[in-house]
């Protein structure tokens, strides 16, 4: 599965941060080193914010880190009352543990605030031309607009608020929101009527009905989300927090019980040692990084121009098992394109090719242009324009286009019935068989007919038009299938056409001649089987299904009803973005699981560092458990505490960037995580604590 690469836009200020090559999955060293430099710079910038987060009113939201802060405060008091190198060192590193945990969250939030500042730069208070019931205009500040107000916007003016076009059609520059420089067409009466406040009208005049009050626009929602001000813990995050609190309570009880047992055994322990043991045993690593992982997941969505209304939607995307995808514009290019020329008996392929090209030069529809392009790829001469020729444009009434040559010859291209009426006869059986064959495969046949100067008529052959499946879609669907995700194509085509496209694209199922009710029924049936469903849509008729789906991605170009019904909005209006959203959701879940595995696994080394150090004086035989060969009990305890703090800093980049996603079955992902993060979580602390001990043991009063 290719890695999603952020576009350069106001919502993605650091396009170089993701170091992975989208085609190879390799990490380029220059990009990786640049990412580390950016991370270091962000860490220094956000360090004051990490200190401000030491406020207990903030810390209590993370019970694990709040307990570490209480331990740090207690150790500090002890170090002041009974100073020693060991106690002071412990106090310093315990405080650093808390600060480093806050730093992870601060850096994640700092990225969002940088994006929000960029977004605010695109938002300005504009003067709106408000229409009253009589049609008279009044200029008012955009901040005073209410839902239902109608405003006039002309070429060169900024749209004052989110709304739907109710009159007119215009070319709109949406680069301030999407980062794409190419203008888009927005018009009344269709599924592309929605406009966003802050974008600019480039041509014509439109009347917009405001659908969002000031402060509640999609731009305002995006700003609050990327800043983290409206972020709430997701269900999975809450569940993991409960698990972490439960583990913490277990270790608190264990350490509290250990104190009297140690005294009874003749090896009483200092309070600072018990605090150090507790901090090292509770899941501080994942407790410190949990919030940053969630914020970074939202951040990655924003960087691909997707606005998620909640973190719940991001998590649901990671658990999706059924994808409903529109055929047109998602799986196919959306316009039927010429795929082959089928000459009639007695007509050469070159003759049909050239006749098809000449008869399509005046047809400016996508189908007509595709016929010209196919003819050129098969060797037609682009400069071959007969003198004195009169070209006949395609119209919906005639359903034909063509050319009248100077010698009286006429060539026409069009639908079968239109050409038959023009020729005054039906095509030969061989041509009819070709037409039927194209129709059975879901294609569209166009007939090329000729009348010579004497009035004799001939059918030269047939052009096969077909929905062209986008390049790479088959491979992407295969990768989704390997992950256990089922793909379903939704189309209004008949079942025959739908089946042909579905087989070519490689989707698992299709829903033909789909109505809004059909979509709803399909979603409910999937959900009744315990599966999470995601779908895209842009029209008012898609709103019920978008609301029913677990992940409903509405196109920004769609109607306000669709955007209100969905729980995500794609600002680029790219239906294929749904596949990228699923990847980001899975990456979020994989990252959280991987770092949780690592956090729990790295406690093993701390047992071998601290437990022998605490009781070796009373039980010398415990020296055999000192497998790392740590210098002294004090250096062993301090080394474990230092490693516990430093590993948080080391994992911040991974928490923010996310564990690289690879399309694979759940069992393969679990096996990979256990090998890398489970085994790594066991081995790395042994090496790290030993290296730290070599340095710490040189400190007077410790070694």
XYZ file of C-alpha atoms in Angstrom:
703
model
C 0.000 0.000 0.000
C 1.539 3.297 -0.992
C 2.315 5.749 1.749
C 0.215 8.860 1.758
C 2.360 11.916 1.142
C 1.049 15.262 2.331
C 0.500 17.996 -0.219
C 2.085 21.383 0.197
C -0.772 23.456 1.476
C -1.701 25.699 4.372
C -2.642 22.571 6.276
C 0.667 20.827 5.671
C 3.544 23.158 6.527
C 6.163 20.407 6.731
C 5.905 18.240 3.606
C 9.388 16.857 4.093
C 8.674 15.346 7.455
C 7.491 11.972 6.249
C 10.693 10.174 5.274
C 9.223 7.193 3.477
C 9.314 6.759 -0.281
C 5.788 6.118 -1.514
C 6.891 3.589 -4.076
C 9.574 1.643 -2.264
C 8.812 2.140 1.428
C 12.501 2.918 2.017
C 13.618 5.639 4.382
C 15.897 8.199 2.760
C 18.707 9.253 5.077
C 18.598 12.976 4.182
C 14.839 13.098 4.794
C 15.192 11.085 8.011
C 17.934 13.357 9.339
C 15.880 16.391 8.392
C 12.934 14.923 10.303
C 15.131 14.485 13.389
C 16.331 18.082 13.128
C 12.759 19.308 12.832
C 11.791 17.183 15.847
C 14.677 18.567 17.907
C 13.741 22.131 16.981
C 10.101 21.537 17.873
C 11.142 19.973 21.174
C 13.149 23.054 22.158
C 10.313 25.359 21.111
C 7.729 23.424 23.108
C 9.851 22.885 26.240
C 8.317 25.919 28.034
C 4.856 24.543 27.252
C 5.893 21.177 28.737
C 6.830 22.995 31.953
C 3.476 24.793 32.036
C 1.719 21.431 31.785
C 3.158 20.476 35.195
C 0.087 22.199 36.631
C -1.726 19.468 38.634
C -5.018 20.625 37.081
C -3.663 19.387 33.780
C -1.694 16.384 35.058
C -4.610 14.661 36.777
C -6.113 13.922 33.332
C -3.329 11.358 32.928
C -3.444 9.339 36.176
C -0.194 7.478 35.427
C 1.854 10.638 34.905
C 0.063 12.397 37.766
C 1.284 9.641 40.085
C 4.821 10.132 38.737
C 4.531 13.850 39.490
C 3.458 13.103 43.056
C 6.433 10.751 43.401
C 8.734 13.455 42.022
C 7.405 15.987 44.500
C 7.823 13.560 47.420
C 11.373 12.686 46.356
C 12.217 16.384 46.061
C 11.019 17.041 49.616
C 13.107 14.118 50.902
C 16.157 15.346 48.955
C 15.797 18.781 50.539
C 15.313 17.477 54.068
C 18.011 14.801 53.846
C 20.225 15.739 50.875
C 22.353 13.128 49.172
C 23.691 12.694 45.651
C 21.440 9.694 45.154
C 18.239 11.393 46.353
C 18.906 14.603 44.412
C 19.699 12.664 41.239
C 16.519 10.621 41.603
C 14.440 13.766 42.117
C 15.916 15.410 39.001
C 15.297 12.413 36.750
C 11.812 11.797 38.094
C 10.907 15.395 37.250
C 12.448 14.940 33.816
C 10.275 11.858 33.325
C 7.174 13.985 33.875
C 8.494 16.839 31.713
C 9.418 14.500 28.855
C 5.925 13.027 28.965
C 4.458 16.531 28.769
C 6.894 17.354 25.966
C 5.435 14.608 23.766
C 1.956 16.098 24.107
C 3.271 19.661 23.733
C 5.095 18.880 20.476
C 1.991 17.174 19.064
C -0.175 20.129 20.048
C 2.463 22.558 18.794
C 2.181 21.120 15.321
C -1.557 21.634 15.429
C -1.153 25.221 16.615
C 1.255 25.919 13.761
C -1.313 24.581 11.324
C -4.038 26.603 13.012
C -1.962 29.786 12.656
C -1.581 29.046 8.946
C -5.309 28.448 8.620
C -6.117 31.655 10.480
C -3.986 33.534 7.986
C -6.405 32.385 5.273
C -9.435 33.525 7.261
C -10.336 37.175 7.176
C -13.387 39.182 8.095
C -14.957 40.171 4.793
C -17.811 42.421 3.840
C -20.847 40.407 2.769
C -23.452 41.648 0.293
C -26.591 40.534 2.125
C -29.812 40.125 0.126
C -33.168 40.886 1.729
C -36.557 39.485 0.668
C -37.035 42.271 -1.868
C -33.674 41.563 -3.518
C -31.993 44.705 -2.222
C -28.361 44.455 -1.125
C -26.900 45.560 2.207
C -23.221 45.399 3.107
C -22.620 43.766 6.500
C -19.541 42.209 8.179
C -19.303 38.470 7.563
C -19.292 37.898 11.344
C -22.923 39.053 11.469
C -24.209 36.476 8.977
C -26.759 33.954 10.213
C -27.820 30.559 8.929
C -30.278 31.063 6.077
C -28.966 34.463 4.968
C -28.436 34.960 1.229
C -25.357 36.784 -0.024
C -24.131 37.834 -3.466
C -20.534 37.085 -4.452
C -18.993 38.202 -7.751
C -15.664 37.711 -9.508
C -12.722 38.835 -7.379
C -14.648 38.676 -4.087
C -14.122 36.327 -1.140
C -16.992 34.067 -0.119
C -17.945 35.325 3.373
C -19.099 32.025 4.873
C -19.893 28.358 4.316
C -22.987 27.833 2.223
C -24.750 26.377 -0.805
C -25.032 28.135 -4.161
C -28.702 28.696 -4.945
C -28.221 30.804 -8.081
C -25.532 30.856 -10.744
C -22.307 29.060 -11.563
C -18.763 30.244 -10.909
C -15.113 29.277 -10.994
C -13.788 29.233 -7.422
C -10.210 29.354 -6.128
C -10.067 26.982 -3.139
C -6.278 27.001 -2.756
C -6.544 28.741 0.634
C -8.263 25.627 1.980
C -7.043 22.705 -0.127
C -3.644 23.930 -1.347
C -4.622 23.089 -4.937
C -4.005 25.991 -7.320
C -6.411 24.824 -10.046
C -9.846 26.494 -9.769
C -13.006 24.394 -9.496
C -16.511 24.882 -10.829
C -19.328 25.300 -8.334
C -22.944 25.631 -9.417
C -26.489 25.672 -8.089
C -28.826 22.732 -8.200
C -26.411 19.820 -8.044
C -24.085 17.902 -5.767
C -21.335 20.492 -6.297
C -23.149 23.450 -4.853
C -21.288 23.794 -1.559
C -18.728 26.574 -1.085
C -16.389 27.278 1.827
C -15.876 30.610 3.530
C -12.491 32.162 2.752
C -12.363 30.892 -0.839
C -12.427 33.316 -3.761
C -14.752 33.599 -6.744
C -12.767 33.992 -9.968
C -15.573 34.419 -12.469
C -19.288 35.124 -12.818
C -21.837 35.863 -10.101
C -23.419 33.534 -7.551
C -25.938 33.772 -4.747
C -24.976 31.758 -1.667
C -27.268 30.609 1.131
C -25.289 30.568 4.393
C -25.350 27.193 6.166
C -22.970 27.843 9.095
C -22.945 30.746 11.528
C -19.780 32.708 12.254
C -17.430 30.658 14.407
C -19.020 27.357 13.362
C -17.689 27.035 9.819
C -15.600 24.082 8.652
C -12.510 26.286 8.811
C -13.305 27.155 12.448
C -13.872 23.473 13.252
C -10.587 22.537 11.626
C -8.725 25.194 13.621
C -10.178 23.975 16.924
C -9.414 20.346 16.048
C -5.807 20.855 15.006
C -5.222 23.007 18.096
C -6.577 20.198 20.251
C -9.074 22.462 21.984
C -12.047 20.299 20.999
C -10.339 16.934 21.125
C -11.854 14.331 23.416
C -10.541 10.915 24.305
C -11.759 8.199 21.996
C -13.389 4.964 23.247
C -10.228 2.925 22.590
C -8.120 5.576 24.278
C -10.420 5.543 27.298
C -10.295 1.742 27.437
C -6.491 1.765 27.289
C -6.379 4.479 29.961
C -8.494 2.277 32.234
C -6.080 -0.612 31.632
C -3.093 1.598 32.455
C -4.748 2.852 35.641
C -5.549 -0.727 36.658
C -1.936 -1.805 36.143
C -0.778 1.239 38.081
C -3.033 0.377 41.021
C -1.703 -3.188 40.991
C 1.894 -1.944 41.175
C 1.013 0.617 43.861
C -0.412 -2.205 45.959
C 2.638 -4.380 45.254
C 5.132 -1.681 46.250
C 3.098 -0.726 49.317
C 3.094 -4.376 50.389
C 6.785 -4.727 49.627
C 7.802 -2.060 52.156
C 6.741 -3.930 55.349
C 7.899 -7.246 53.905
C 11.354 -5.787 53.261
C 11.545 -4.457 56.831
C 10.503 -7.823 58.213
C 13.210 -9.515 56.114
C 15.855 -7.205 57.553
C 16.267 -5.128 54.395
C 14.293 -1.921 55.048
C 13.956 0.316 51.977
C 14.162 4.085 51.729
C 11.046 5.835 50.479
C 12.928 7.256 47.483
C 13.884 3.718 46.411
C 10.273 2.551 46.662
C 9.165 5.562 44.606
C 11.829 4.782 41.988
C 10.650 1.175 41.849
C 7.023 2.243 41.441
C 7.801 4.744 38.655
C 9.822 2.165 36.758
C 7.178 -0.544 37.070
C 4.047 1.413 36.143
C 3.454 1.905 32.377
C 4.947 5.397 32.211
C 6.120 5.083 28.588
C 2.707 4.545 26.999
C 1.083 6.728 29.668
C 3.294 9.628 28.569
C 2.804 9.041 24.839
C -0.883 8.082 24.723
C -2.222 11.598 24.232
C 0.460 12.461 21.663
C -0.425 9.384 19.587
C -4.073 10.442 19.398
C -3.258 14.055 18.526
C -0.771 12.919 15.865
C -3.430 10.706 14.265
C -5.702 13.727 13.810
C -2.687 15.672 12.578
C -1.957 13.125 9.842
C -5.542 13.365 8.595
C -5.377 17.153 8.486
C -2.163 16.928 6.478
C -3.999 15.037 3.736
C -6.802 17.639 3.877
C -9.373 15.542 5.721
C -11.367 17.123 8.524
C -12.457 14.559 11.121
C -15.285 15.643 13.377
C -14.047 13.388 16.178
C -11.257 11.044 17.127
C -13.856 8.263 17.281
C -14.162 8.454 13.487
C -10.387 8.093 13.053
C -10.338 4.990 15.235
C -13.360 3.550 13.459
C -11.509 3.971 10.150
C -8.787 1.719 11.506
C -11.313 -0.991 12.364
C -13.349 -0.794 9.144
C -14.051 -4.144 7.508
C -16.332 -3.023 4.634
C -15.694 -0.149 2.205
C -18.533 1.196 0.057
C -17.071 3.031 -2.938
C -18.803 4.912 -5.740
C -17.897 3.588 -9.176
C -17.800 6.899 -11.030
C -14.803 9.027 -10.113
C -13.555 6.569 -7.510
C -12.991 3.237 -9.211
C -13.298 4.554 -12.770
C -12.274 7.895 -14.227
C -15.904 8.912 -14.496
C -16.069 9.358 -18.279
C -16.466 6.570 -20.776
C -13.370 6.430 -22.957
C -12.653 4.863 -26.334
C -10.871 1.541 -25.942
C -10.896 -0.010 -29.449
C -12.061 0.369 -33.067
C -13.985 -2.575 -34.584
C -14.072 -2.225 -38.392
C -17.005 -3.568 -40.430
C -16.341 -6.177 -43.144
C -14.695 -4.465 -46.097
C -13.316 -1.573 -44.032
C -9.642 -1.426 -43.109
C -8.626 -0.586 -39.523
C -6.807 2.527 -40.788
C -9.883 3.737 -42.672
C -12.090 3.339 -39.583
C -9.472 4.968 -37.383
C -9.172 8.055 -39.582
C -12.933 8.359 -40.076
C -13.515 8.100 -36.328
C -10.922 10.822 -35.696
C -12.341 13.229 -38.298
C -15.913 12.732 -37.117
C -14.877 13.388 -33.480
C -12.821 16.559 -33.941
C -15.905 18.710 -33.380
C -17.060 16.613 -30.397
C -15.686 18.303 -27.270
C -17.231 15.831 -24.850
C -14.781 13.626 -22.901
C -15.905 10.680 -25.039
C -15.205 12.535 -28.262
C -11.774 13.660 -27.143
C -10.917 10.107 -26.074
C -11.698 8.839 -29.603
C -9.267 11.373 -31.085
C -6.606 10.395 -28.540
C -7.042 6.676 -29.305
C -6.747 7.319 -33.046
C -3.536 9.285 -32.520
C -2.028 6.535 -30.389
C -2.779 4.082 -33.225
C -0.886 6.136 -35.799
C -3.331 8.757 -37.098
C -1.822 12.012 -38.378
C -2.708 14.886 -36.089
C -2.079 17.419 -38.854
C -4.297 15.695 -41.411
C -7.168 18.169 -41.852
C -8.868 17.994 -45.282
C -9.297 21.314 -47.075
C -12.778 22.716 -47.381
C -14.161 20.396 -44.722
C -17.108 21.546 -42.597
C -17.177 20.068 -39.123
C -20.487 19.212 -37.452
C -20.537 19.684 -33.677
C -22.039 17.153 -31.300
C -25.392 18.123 -29.793
C -27.644 16.338 -27.352
C -30.497 16.624 -29.856
C -28.774 14.923 -32.803
C -26.519 12.685 -30.665
C -24.020 12.821 -33.534
C -20.929 14.692 -34.647
C -19.080 14.537 -37.916
C -17.518 16.195 -40.940
C -18.652 17.130 -44.451
C -15.779 16.872 -46.926
C -15.317 19.092 -49.960
C -16.075 16.221 -52.370
C -19.556 15.764 -50.874
C -18.667 12.825 -48.626
C -20.249 12.957 -45.167
C -18.986 11.071 -42.087
C -20.969 10.820 -38.880
C -20.280 9.273 -35.471
C -22.979 8.707 -32.886
C -25.395 6.431 -31.090
C -26.674 3.416 -33.004
C -30.254 4.648 -33.388
C -29.118 8.128 -34.453
C -26.750 6.788 -37.112
C -29.358 4.295 -38.337
C -31.834 7.140 -38.744
C -29.258 9.250 -40.590
C -28.270 6.403 -42.894
C -31.845 5.242 -43.382
C -30.922 1.607 -42.715
C -29.837 -0.742 -39.973
C -26.245 -1.999 -39.793
C -25.200 -5.379 -41.211
C -25.478 -8.498 -38.993
C -21.713 -8.548 -38.360
C -21.825 -4.979 -37.080
C -24.967 -5.744 -35.041
C -23.161 -8.671 -33.390
C -20.263 -6.368 -32.438
C -22.731 -3.848 -30.983
C -24.456 -6.565 -28.922
C -21.106 -7.879 -27.666
C -20.058 -4.429 -26.443
C -23.405 -3.923 -24.710
C -23.181 -7.283 -22.933
C -19.844 -6.294 -21.372
C -21.278 -3.036 -20.064
C -19.696 -0.857 -22.756
C -21.223 1.749 -25.047
C -21.064 1.270 -28.835
C -20.788 4.271 -31.167
C -21.303 3.785 -34.892
C -19.253 5.401 -37.649
C -21.329 5.937 -40.822
C -20.508 7.359 -44.249
C -22.511 8.865 -47.146
C -20.690 9.455 -50.411
C -21.504 12.177 -52.918
C -23.840 9.818 -54.751
C -25.864 9.153 -51.592
C -24.589 5.600 -51.013
C -24.384 4.719 -47.329
C -21.901 2.552 -45.465
C -21.309 1.586 -41.837
C -17.540 1.735 -41.408
C -17.448 0.158 -37.965
C -17.958 0.567 -34.240
C -16.097 2.436 -31.493
C -16.084 0.680 -28.131
C -16.509 3.125 -25.203
C -15.999 1.772 -21.715
C -15.571 2.928 -18.144
C -11.831 2.843 -17.597
C -10.725 1.559 -14.214
C -8.121 3.807 -12.620
C -4.573 2.553 -12.735
C -3.483 0.744 -9.585
C -6.993 0.271 -8.159
C -6.906 -3.504 -8.646
C -3.682 -3.752 -6.650
C -5.043 -1.525 -3.886
C -8.185 -3.626 -3.586
C -6.035 -6.749 -3.378
C -4.044 -5.194 -0.538
C -7.237 -4.255 1.286
C -8.459 -7.822 0.857
C -5.241 -9.114 2.408
C -6.047 -6.954 5.446
C -9.494 -8.512 5.735
C -11.319 -5.465 4.305
C -14.160 -6.155 1.890
C -14.723 -3.663 -0.958
C -18.172 -2.993 -2.427
C -18.765 -0.899 -5.559
C -21.922 1.246 -5.620
C -23.310 2.302 -9.000
C -26.495 3.349 -10.702
C -25.626 1.204 -13.732
C -27.507 -1.942 -14.568
C -26.314 -5.233 -13.127
C -24.626 -6.329 -16.377
C -22.479 -3.216 -16.623
C -21.790 -3.217 -12.881
C -20.613 -6.828 -12.948
C -18.205 -6.161 -15.811
C -16.609 -3.174 -14.041
C -16.522 -4.984 -10.692
C -14.681 -7.961 -12.199
C -12.179 -5.721 -13.971
C -11.529 -3.594 -10.876
C -11.282 -6.584 -8.548
C -13.829 -5.481 -5.941
C -15.447 -8.135 -3.778
C -19.072 -7.181 -4.398
C -21.216 -4.579 -6.141
C -24.540 -2.877 -5.615
C -26.167 -2.071 -8.978
C -28.968 0.419 -9.677
C -28.458 1.622 -6.119
C -31.002 3.943 -4.529
C -30.507 5.754 -1.182
C -32.678 3.093 0.442
C -30.539 0.327 -1.067
C -27.384 1.893 0.384
C -28.984 2.155 3.828
C -30.163 -1.448 3.730
C -26.713 -2.673 2.700
C -25.011 -0.728 5.505
C -27.451 -2.031 8.114
C -26.980 -5.594 6.889
C -23.191 -5.301 7.204
C -23.420 -3.709 10.656
C -25.829 -6.403 11.807
C -23.034 -8.867 11.074
C -20.711 -7.032 13.433
C -18.761 -5.202 10.714
C -17.807 -1.520 10.621
C -18.689 0.220 7.371
C -17.139 3.246 5.629
C -18.479 5.066 2.591
C -18.130 8.297 0.635
C -20.797 10.608 -0.730
C -21.456 14.156 -1.838
C -25.169 14.510 -2.508
C -28.220 15.117 -0.367
C -29.404 11.619 -1.314
C -26.186 10.237 0.220
C -26.824 11.902 3.595
C -28.831 9.055 5.214
C -26.176 6.471 4.291
C -23.325 8.763 5.403
C -25.025 9.195 8.769
C -25.589 5.454 9.136
C -22.027 4.451 8.182
C -19.430 4.146 10.937
C -17.107 6.298 8.824
C -18.956 8.676 6.504
C -16.635 10.785 4.345
C -18.436 13.712 2.711
C -16.891 15.615 -0.175
C -16.243 19.295 0.508
C -17.707 20.056 -2.925
C -20.936 18.302 -1.964
C -24.064 19.605 -0.351
C -24.297 20.926 3.189
C -26.616 18.043 4.061
C -23.953 15.510 3.098
C -21.259 17.294 5.111
C -23.480 17.521 8.167
C -24.371 13.824 7.934
C -20.791 12.524 7.624
C -18.202 12.432 10.386
C -15.343 13.384 8.053
C -15.037 15.957 5.269
C -12.515 15.577 2.465
C -11.466 19.098 1.532
C -9.962 17.850 -1.746
C -13.226 16.127 -2.733
C -11.303 13.049 -3.825
C -13.424 9.901 -3.343
C -10.348 7.646 -3.373
C -9.183 9.398 -0.182
C -11.308 6.897 1.745
C -8.624 4.267 1.218
C -5.978 6.630 2.621
C -8.212 7.400 5.611
C -8.429 3.693 6.401
C -4.626 3.456 6.249
C -4.224 6.397 8.648
C -6.780 4.911 11.047
C -4.994 1.570 11.020
C -1.651 3.301 11.520
C -3.048 5.031 14.606
C -4.226 1.748 16.120
C -1.014 -0.076 15.188
C 1.119 2.686 16.708
C -0.830 2.636 19.954
C -0.632 -1.152 20.171
C 3.068 -1.260 19.299
C 4.088 1.303 21.899
C 1.874 -0.327 24.533
C 3.633 -3.631 23.827
C 7.032 -1.956 24.115
C 6.070 -0.135 27.315
C 4.984 -3.321 29.091
C 7.893 -5.409 27.760
C 10.634 -3.036 28.880
C 9.638 -3.504 32.537
C 11.407 -6.881 32.512
C 14.888 -5.335 32.450
C 13.934 -3.004 35.285
C 13.069 -5.984 37.481
C 16.590 -7.340 36.967
C 18.040 -3.901 37.735
C 16.071 -2.774 40.787
C 14.883 -5.882 42.671
C 18.394 -7.370 43.178
C 19.705 -3.903 44.075
C 17.086 -3.533 46.809
C 17.647 -6.885 48.518
C 21.194 -7.950 47.670
C 22.494 -6.690 51.041
C 20.098 -9.001 52.920
C 20.213 -11.831 50.410
C 23.640 -11.967 48.698
C 22.483 -14.846 46.518
C 20.355 -12.312 44.574
C 23.589 -11.065 43.015
C 23.048 -13.850 40.497
C 20.076 -11.910 39.134
C 22.318 -8.940 38.388
C 22.721 -10.228 34.830
C 23.708 -6.775 33.564
C 26.594 -6.551 35.989
C 25.487 -3.171 37.356
C 28.078 -1.484 39.575
C 26.197 -0.729 42.797
C 22.616 -0.893 44.071
C 22.325 2.887 43.855
C 23.725 3.069 40.321
C 21.365 0.253 39.268
C 18.283 2.043 40.588
C 19.305 5.423 39.167
C 20.184 3.886 35.772
C 16.738 2.306 35.541
C 15.074 5.636 36.360
C 17.200 7.501 33.798
C 16.437 4.942 31.096
C 12.736 5.180 31.969
C 12.890 8.933 31.288
C 15.074 8.860 28.181
C 13.055 6.163 26.410
C 10.069 8.537 26.387
C 12.108 11.136 24.489
C 13.424 8.478 22.108
C 9.904 7.316 21.257
C 8.357 10.763 20.705
C 9.258 10.837 16.967
C 7.741 7.389 16.476
C 4.584 8.371 18.364
C 4.130 11.465 16.193
C 5.111 9.913 12.862
C 3.390 6.613 13.542
C 4.525 3.048 13.014
C 4.786 2.474 9.278
C 1.658 0.810 7.955
C 1.894 -2.236 5.713
C -1.053 -4.022 4.202
C -1.176 -7.396 5.926
C -3.484 -9.694 7.818
C -4.100 -8.947 11.488
C -2.111 -12.006 12.591
C 0.886 -10.882 10.523
C 0.710 -7.392 12.010
C 0.526 -8.841 15.525
C 3.481 -11.156 14.864
C 5.543 -8.271 13.482
C 4.741 -6.036 16.446
C 5.612 -8.760 18.931
C 8.957 -9.378 17.239
C 9.928 -5.724 16.849
C 8.316 -3.999 19.814
C 7.816 -6.951 22.161
C 11.270 -8.473 21.750
C 12.769 -5.017 21.281
C 11.107 -3.867 24.486
C 12.856 -6.714 26.309
C 16.320 -6.367 24.766
C 16.771 -2.591 24.405
C 16.431 -1.773 28.155
C 19.118 -4.301 29.071
C 21.548 -2.566 26.729
C 20.408 0.950 27.629
C 20.504 0.468 31.400
C 23.949 -1.105 31.219
C 25.360 1.792 29.164
C 23.830 4.341 31.530
C 25.229 2.458 34.518
C 28.743 2.728 33.076
C 28.359 6.518 33.188
C 26.413 6.804 36.439
C 28.845 4.602 38.372
C 31.556 7.235 37.867
C 29.578 9.813 39.896
C 30.849 10.193 43.489
C 28.239 9.042 45.975
C 26.564 6.779 43.393
C 29.278 4.392 42.211
